Short mmCIF file of C-alpha atoms in Angstrom, two decimals:
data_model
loop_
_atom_site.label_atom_id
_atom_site.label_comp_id
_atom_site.label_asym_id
_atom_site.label_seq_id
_atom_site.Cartn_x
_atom_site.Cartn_y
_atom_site.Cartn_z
CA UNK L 1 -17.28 29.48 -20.93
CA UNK L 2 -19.79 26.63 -21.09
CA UNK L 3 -21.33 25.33 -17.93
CA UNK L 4 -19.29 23.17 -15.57
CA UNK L 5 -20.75 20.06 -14.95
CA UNK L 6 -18.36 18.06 -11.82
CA UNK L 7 -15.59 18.41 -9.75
CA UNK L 8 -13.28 16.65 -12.48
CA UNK L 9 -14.37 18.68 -15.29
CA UNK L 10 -13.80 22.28 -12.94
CA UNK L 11 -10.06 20.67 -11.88
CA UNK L 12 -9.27 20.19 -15.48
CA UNK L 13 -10.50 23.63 -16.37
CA UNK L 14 -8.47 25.17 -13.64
CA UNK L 15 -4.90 23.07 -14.40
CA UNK L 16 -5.60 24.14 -17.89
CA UNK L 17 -5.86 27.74 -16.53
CA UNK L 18 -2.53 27.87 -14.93
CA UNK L 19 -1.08 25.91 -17.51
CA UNK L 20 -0.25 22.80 -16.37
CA UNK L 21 -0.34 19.07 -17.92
CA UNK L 22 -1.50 16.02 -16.38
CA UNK L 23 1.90 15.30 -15.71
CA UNK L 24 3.10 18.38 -14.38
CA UNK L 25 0.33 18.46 -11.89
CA UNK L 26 0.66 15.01 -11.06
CA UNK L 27 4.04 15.31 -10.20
CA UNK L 28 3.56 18.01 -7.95
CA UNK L 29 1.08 16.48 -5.80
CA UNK L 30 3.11 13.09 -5.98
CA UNK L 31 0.86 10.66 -7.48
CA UNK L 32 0.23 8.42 -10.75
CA UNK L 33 -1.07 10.39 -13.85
CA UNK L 34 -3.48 7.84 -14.14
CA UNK L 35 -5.06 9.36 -10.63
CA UNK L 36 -5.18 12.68 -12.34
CA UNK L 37 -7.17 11.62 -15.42
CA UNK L 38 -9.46 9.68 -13.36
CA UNK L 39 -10.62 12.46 -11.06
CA UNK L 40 -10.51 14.93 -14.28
CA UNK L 41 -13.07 12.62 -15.75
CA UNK L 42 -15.10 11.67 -12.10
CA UNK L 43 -14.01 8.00 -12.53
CA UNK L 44 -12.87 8.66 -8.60
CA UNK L 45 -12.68 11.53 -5.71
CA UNK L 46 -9.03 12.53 -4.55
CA UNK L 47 -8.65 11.75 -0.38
CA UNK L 48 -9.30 14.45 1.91
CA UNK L 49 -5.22 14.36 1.96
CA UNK L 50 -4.80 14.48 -1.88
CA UNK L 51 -7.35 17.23 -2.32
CA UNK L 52 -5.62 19.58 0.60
CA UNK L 53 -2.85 18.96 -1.88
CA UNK L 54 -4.56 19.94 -4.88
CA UNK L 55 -5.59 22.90 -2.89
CA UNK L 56 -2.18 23.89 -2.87
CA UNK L 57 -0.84 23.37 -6.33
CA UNK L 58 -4.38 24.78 -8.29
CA UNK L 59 -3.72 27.78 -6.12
CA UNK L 60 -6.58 27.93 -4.35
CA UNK L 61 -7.70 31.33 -2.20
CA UNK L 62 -7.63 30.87 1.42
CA UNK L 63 -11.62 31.73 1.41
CA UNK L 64 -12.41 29.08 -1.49
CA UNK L 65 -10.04 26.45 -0.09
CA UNK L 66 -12.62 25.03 2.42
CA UNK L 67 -15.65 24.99 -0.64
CA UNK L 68 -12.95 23.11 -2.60
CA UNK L 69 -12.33 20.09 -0.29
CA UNK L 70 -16.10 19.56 0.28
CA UNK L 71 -16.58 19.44 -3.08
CA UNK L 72 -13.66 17.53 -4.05
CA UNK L 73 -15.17 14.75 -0.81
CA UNK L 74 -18.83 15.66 -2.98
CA UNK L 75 -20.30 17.42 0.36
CA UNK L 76 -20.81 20.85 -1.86
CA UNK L 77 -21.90 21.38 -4.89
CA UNK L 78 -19.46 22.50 -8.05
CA UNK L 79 -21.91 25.09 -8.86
CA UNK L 80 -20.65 26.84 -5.20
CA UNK L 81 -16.97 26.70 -6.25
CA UNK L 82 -15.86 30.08 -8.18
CA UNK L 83 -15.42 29.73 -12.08
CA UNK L 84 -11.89 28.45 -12.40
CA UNK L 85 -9.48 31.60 -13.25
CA UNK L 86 -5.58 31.62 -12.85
CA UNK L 87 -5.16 33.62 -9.61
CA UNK L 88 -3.78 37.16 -9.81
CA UNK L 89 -0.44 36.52 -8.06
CA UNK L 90 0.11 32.96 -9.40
CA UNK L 91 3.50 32.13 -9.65
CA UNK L 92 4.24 30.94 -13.21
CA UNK L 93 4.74 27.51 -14.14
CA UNK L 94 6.77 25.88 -16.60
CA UNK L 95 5.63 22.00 -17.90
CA UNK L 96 8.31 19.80 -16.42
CA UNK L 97 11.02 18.24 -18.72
CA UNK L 98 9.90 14.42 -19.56
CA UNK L 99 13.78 13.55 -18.00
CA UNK L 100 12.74 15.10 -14.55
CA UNK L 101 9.54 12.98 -13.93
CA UNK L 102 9.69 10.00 -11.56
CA UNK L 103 9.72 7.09 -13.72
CA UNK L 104 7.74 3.93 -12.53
CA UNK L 105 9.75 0.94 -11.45
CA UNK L 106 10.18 -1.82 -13.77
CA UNK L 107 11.43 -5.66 -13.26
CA UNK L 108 11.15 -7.25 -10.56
CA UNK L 109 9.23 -5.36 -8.16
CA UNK L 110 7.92 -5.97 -4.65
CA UNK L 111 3.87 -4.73 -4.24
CA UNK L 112 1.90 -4.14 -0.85
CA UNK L 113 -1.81 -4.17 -0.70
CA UNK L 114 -3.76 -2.89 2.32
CA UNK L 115 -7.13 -2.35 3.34
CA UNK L 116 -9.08 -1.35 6.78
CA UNK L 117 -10.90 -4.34 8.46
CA UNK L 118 -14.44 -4.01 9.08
CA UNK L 119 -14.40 -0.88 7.39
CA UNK L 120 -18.20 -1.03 5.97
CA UNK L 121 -19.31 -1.60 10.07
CA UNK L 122 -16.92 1.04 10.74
CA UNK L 123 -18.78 3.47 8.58
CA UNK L 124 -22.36 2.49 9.81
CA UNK L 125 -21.13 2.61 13.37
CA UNK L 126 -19.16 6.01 13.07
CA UNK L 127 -20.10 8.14 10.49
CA UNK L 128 -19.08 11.37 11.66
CA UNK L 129 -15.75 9.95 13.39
CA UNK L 130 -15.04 7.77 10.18
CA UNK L 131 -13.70 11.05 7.48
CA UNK L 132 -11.27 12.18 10.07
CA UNK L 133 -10.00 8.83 11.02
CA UNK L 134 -9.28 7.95 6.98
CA UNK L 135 -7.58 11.46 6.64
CA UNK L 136 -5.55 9.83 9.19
CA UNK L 137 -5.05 6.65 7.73
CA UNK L 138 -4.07 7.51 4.47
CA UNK L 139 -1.35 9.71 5.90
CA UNK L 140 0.15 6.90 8.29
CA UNK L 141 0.43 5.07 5.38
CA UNK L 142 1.55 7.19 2.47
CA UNK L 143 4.08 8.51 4.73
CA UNK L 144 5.35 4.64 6.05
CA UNK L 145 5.77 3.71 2.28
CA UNK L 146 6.93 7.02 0.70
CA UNK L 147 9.80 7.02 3.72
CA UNK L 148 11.29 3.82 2.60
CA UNK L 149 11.03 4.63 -1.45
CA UNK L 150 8.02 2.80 -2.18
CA UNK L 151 5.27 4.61 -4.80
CA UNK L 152 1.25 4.60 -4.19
CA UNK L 153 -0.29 4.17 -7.59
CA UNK L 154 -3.50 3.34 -6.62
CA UNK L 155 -6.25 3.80 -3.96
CA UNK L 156 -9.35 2.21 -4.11
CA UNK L 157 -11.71 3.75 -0.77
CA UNK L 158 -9.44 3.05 1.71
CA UNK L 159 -7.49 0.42 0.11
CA UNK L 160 -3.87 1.16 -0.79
CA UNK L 161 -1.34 0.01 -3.28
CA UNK L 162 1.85 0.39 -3.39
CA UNK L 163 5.04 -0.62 -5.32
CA UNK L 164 8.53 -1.05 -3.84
CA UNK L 165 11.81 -1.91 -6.06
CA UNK L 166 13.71 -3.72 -2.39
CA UNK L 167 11.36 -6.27 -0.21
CA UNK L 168 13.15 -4.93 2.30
CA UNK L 169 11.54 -1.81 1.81
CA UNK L 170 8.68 -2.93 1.96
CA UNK L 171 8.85 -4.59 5.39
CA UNK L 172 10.34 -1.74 7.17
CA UNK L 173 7.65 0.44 5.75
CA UNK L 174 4.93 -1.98 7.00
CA UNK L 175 6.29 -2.13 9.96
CA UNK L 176 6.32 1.09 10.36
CA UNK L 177 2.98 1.37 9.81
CA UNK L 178 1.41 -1.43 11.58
CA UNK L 179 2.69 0.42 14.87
CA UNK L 180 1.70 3.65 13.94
CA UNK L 181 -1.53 2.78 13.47
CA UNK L 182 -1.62 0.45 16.85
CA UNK L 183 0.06 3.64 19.25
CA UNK L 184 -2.96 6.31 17.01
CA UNK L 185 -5.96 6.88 20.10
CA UNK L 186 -8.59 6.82 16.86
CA UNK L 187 -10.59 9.28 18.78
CA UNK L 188 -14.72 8.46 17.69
CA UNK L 189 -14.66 4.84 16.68
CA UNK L 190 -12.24 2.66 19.56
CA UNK L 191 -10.04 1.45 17.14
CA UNK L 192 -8.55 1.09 13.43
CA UNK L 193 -6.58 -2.25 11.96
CA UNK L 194 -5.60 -2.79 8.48
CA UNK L 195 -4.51 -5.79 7.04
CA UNK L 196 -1.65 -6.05 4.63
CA UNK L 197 -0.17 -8.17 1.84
CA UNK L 198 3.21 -8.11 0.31
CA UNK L 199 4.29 -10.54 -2.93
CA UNK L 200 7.26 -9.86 -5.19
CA UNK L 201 7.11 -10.71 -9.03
CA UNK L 202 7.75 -9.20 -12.61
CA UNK L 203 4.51 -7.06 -13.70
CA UNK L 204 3.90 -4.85 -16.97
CA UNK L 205 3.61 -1.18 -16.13
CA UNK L 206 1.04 1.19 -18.24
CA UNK L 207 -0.07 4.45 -17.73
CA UNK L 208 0.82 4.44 -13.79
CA UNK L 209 -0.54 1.63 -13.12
CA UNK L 210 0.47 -2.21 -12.80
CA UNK L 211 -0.72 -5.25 -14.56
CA UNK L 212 0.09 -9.04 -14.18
CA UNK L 213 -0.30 -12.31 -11.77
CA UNK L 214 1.67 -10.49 -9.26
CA UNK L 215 -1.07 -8.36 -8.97
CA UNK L 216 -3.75 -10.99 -8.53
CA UNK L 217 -1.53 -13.15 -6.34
CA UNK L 218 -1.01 -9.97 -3.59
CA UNK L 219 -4.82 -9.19 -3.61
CA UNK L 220 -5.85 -13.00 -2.87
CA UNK L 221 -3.27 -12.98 -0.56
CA UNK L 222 -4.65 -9.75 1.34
CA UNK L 223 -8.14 -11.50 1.06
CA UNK L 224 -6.74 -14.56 3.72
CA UNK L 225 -5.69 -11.84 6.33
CA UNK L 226 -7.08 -10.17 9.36
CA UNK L 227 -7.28 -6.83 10.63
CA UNK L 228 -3.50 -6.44 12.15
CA UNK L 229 -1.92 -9.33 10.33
CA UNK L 230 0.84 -8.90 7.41
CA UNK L 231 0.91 -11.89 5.10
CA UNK L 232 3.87 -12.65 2.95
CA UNK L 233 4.09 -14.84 0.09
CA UNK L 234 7.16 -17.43 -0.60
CA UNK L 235 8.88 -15.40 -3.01
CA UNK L 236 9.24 -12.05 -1.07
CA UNK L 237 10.11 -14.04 1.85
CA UNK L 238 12.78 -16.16 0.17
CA UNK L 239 14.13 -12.69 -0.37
CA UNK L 240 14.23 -10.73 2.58
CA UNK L 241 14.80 -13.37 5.15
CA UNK L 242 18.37 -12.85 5.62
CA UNK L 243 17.40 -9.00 5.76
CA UNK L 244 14.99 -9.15 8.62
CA UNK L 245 14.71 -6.12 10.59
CA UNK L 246 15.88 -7.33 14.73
CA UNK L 247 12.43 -7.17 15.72
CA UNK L 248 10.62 -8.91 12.82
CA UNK L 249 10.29 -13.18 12.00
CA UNK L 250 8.55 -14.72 9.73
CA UNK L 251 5.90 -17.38 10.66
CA UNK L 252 5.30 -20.21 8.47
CA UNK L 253 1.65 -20.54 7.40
CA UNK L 254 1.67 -23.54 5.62
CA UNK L 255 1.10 -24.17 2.06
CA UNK L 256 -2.58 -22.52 1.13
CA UNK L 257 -4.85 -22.52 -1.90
CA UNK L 258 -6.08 -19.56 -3.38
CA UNK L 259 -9.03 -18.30 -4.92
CA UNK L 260 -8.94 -19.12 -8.44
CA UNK L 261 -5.02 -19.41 -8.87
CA UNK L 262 -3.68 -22.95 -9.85
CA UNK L 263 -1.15 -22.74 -8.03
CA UNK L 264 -0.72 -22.69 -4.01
CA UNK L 265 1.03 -20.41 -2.03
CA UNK L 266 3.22 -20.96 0.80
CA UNK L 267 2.17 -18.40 3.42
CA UNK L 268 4.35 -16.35 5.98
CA UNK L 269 3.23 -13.79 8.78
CA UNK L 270 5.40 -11.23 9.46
CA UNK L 271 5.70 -11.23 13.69
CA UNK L 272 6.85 -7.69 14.81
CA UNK L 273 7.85 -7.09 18.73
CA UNK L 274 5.32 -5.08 20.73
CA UNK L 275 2.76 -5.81 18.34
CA UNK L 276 -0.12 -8.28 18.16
CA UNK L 277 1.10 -11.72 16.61
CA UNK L 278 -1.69 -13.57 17.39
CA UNK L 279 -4.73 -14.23 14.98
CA UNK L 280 -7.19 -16.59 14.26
CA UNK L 281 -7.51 -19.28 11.28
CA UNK L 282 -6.51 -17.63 7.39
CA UNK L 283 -10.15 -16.61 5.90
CA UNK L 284 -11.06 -18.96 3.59
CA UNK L 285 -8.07 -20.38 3.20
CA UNK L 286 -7.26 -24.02 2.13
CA UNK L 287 -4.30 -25.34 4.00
CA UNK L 288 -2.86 -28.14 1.69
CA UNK L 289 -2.52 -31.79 3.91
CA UNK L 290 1.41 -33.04 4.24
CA UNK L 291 2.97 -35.63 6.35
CA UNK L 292 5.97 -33.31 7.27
CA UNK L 293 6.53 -31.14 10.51
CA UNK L 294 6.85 -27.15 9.64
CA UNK L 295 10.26 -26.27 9.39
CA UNK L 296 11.51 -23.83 12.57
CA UNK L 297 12.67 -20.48 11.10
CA UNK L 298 16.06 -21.08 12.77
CA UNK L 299 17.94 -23.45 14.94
CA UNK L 300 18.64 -22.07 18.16
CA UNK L 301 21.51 -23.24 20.56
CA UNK L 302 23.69 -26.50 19.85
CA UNK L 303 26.68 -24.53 18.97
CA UNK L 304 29.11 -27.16 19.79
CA UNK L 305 27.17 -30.22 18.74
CA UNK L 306 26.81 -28.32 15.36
CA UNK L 307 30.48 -27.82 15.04
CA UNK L 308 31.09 -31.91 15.86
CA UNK L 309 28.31 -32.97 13.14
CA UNK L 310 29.86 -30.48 10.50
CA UNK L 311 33.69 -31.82 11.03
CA UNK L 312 32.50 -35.20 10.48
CA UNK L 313 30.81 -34.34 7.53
CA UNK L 314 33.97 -33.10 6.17
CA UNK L 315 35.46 -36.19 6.62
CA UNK L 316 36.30 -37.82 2.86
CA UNK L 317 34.94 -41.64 4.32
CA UNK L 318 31.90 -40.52 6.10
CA UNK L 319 28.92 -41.47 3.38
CA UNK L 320 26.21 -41.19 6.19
CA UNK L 321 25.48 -39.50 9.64
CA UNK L 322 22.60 -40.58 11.82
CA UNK L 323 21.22 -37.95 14.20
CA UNK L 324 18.87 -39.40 17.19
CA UNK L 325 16.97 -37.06 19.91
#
């Protein structure tokens, strides 16, 4: 056998050892094939998460397993890790019919972008707390978006994106999330925030990954937020507003410009009970001048005066109604 050279080139020798496809493997460890061919060919290095799950599926002996995730996080060396052999006891594996893999959504589909605030200062500040509190953070969030049916088909450092075929979805799974990661002690570095994004829209799906303005719209969109702070665009809320969770609103932004897209946004924050609401000005954003109030989210109270000003409109003769207070 010739020399191994990298992590990704002793995985792929090792999957091809017990016989399994891209596919088959990818499947298993429940991500895009795209994320398998890209750490097969060192393009990117799987979580501490993903790799404890690639532990698991490339069989790895209990005394190797530790060498494997410090290599797979490029703390070891490859040249430490035994020469990639199918196991003694292996159970045997057959590829997976094409009919039983999980297809990616198509149409129109809801997407959620998040990243960490402060991150780079977060890593200067902590670096030994830092690995531990992403391990963390990527499992509060895979598991907030995997619970409500939503797919991650891409991580990019601690970045995540993820694809949901119901807005709703994607709310409850962000809101899920956001207080998870506000009741987590984040032992080593005070405290952890992520900001998140969510836009709906049709985008082309290719090789497990997503392509299209939708996807340019939610990462501009992420750009304007803080640490804490879920942004929604018009479309997704136009959607789920009559399917707001009891403890959620939506708070209307204004109109915004961004980066590099001809056409503005109108911008909603998603306000959650028992969780921070409060945050300062958009970043960078350009909120676009108008002479009219913001509309309330809903009308509250009135009851009766309602029910007087909607039997006169009824009436056949009444051509217009004048409301003063």
């Amino acid at each position: 056998m010739s020399e191994i050279v990298s992590f990704g080139d002793w995985v792929r020798r090792r999957r091809k050892a017990l016989d399994l496809t891209q596919e088959h493997l990818a499947q298993q460890v429940g991500c895009a094939i795209a994320t398998i061919k890209k750490i097969e060919s060192d393009e990117r290095r799987p979580s501490r998460e993903m790799a404890e799950r690639l532990a698991d599926y490339l069989h790895i002996t209990s005394d190797q397993r530790e060498s494997f995730l410090r290599a797979a996080r490029h703390i070891l060396a490859v040249d430490d890790l035994a020469t990639p052999a199918v196991p003694l006891h292996a159970p045997t594996t057959a590829p997976i019919p094409a009919a039983n893999l999980v297809p990616e959504p198509a149409g129109t589909l809801t997407f959620l972008f998040t990243d960490i605030a402060g991150s780079t200062r977060l890593w200067e500040q902590h670096p030994d707390a830092m690995p531990a509190a992403l391990v963390r953070h990527d499992t509060i969030l895979r598991t907030a978006i995997t619970t409500q049916s939503g797919q991650v088909f891409k991580t990019v450092g601690d970045a995540f994106c993820a694809v949901f075929t119901d807005p709703q979805q994607a709310l409850l799974a962000v809101i899920t999330a956001q207080r998870t990661l506000a009741a987590e002690g984040w032992d080593g570095i005070g405290s952890l925030t992520v900001r998140m994004a969510i836009h709906t829209g049709v985008a082309e799906a290719r090789d497990g990954d997503y392509f299209g303005a939708p996807l340019n719209r939610v990462a501009r969109l992420l750009s304007l937020g803080h640490g804490g702070q879920v942004l929604i665009s018009a479309a997704t809320a136009e959607l789920a507003q009559d399917r707001l969770p009891p403890e959620a609103a939506l708070r209307d932004l204004g109109l915004q410009r961004l980066k590099d897209l001809a056409r503005p946004e109108r911008v909603f924050q998603l306000d959650t009970a028992g969780l921070s609401n409060t945050f300062p000005a958009l970043r960078s954003g350009v909120t676009i001048p108008q002479n009219l109030p913001t509309a309330p989210n809903s009308l509250i109270g009135r009851e009766v005066e309602l029910a007087a000003i909607g039997e006169q409109l009824r009436q056949p003769d009444l051509h217009l109604l004048t409301l003063l207070g």
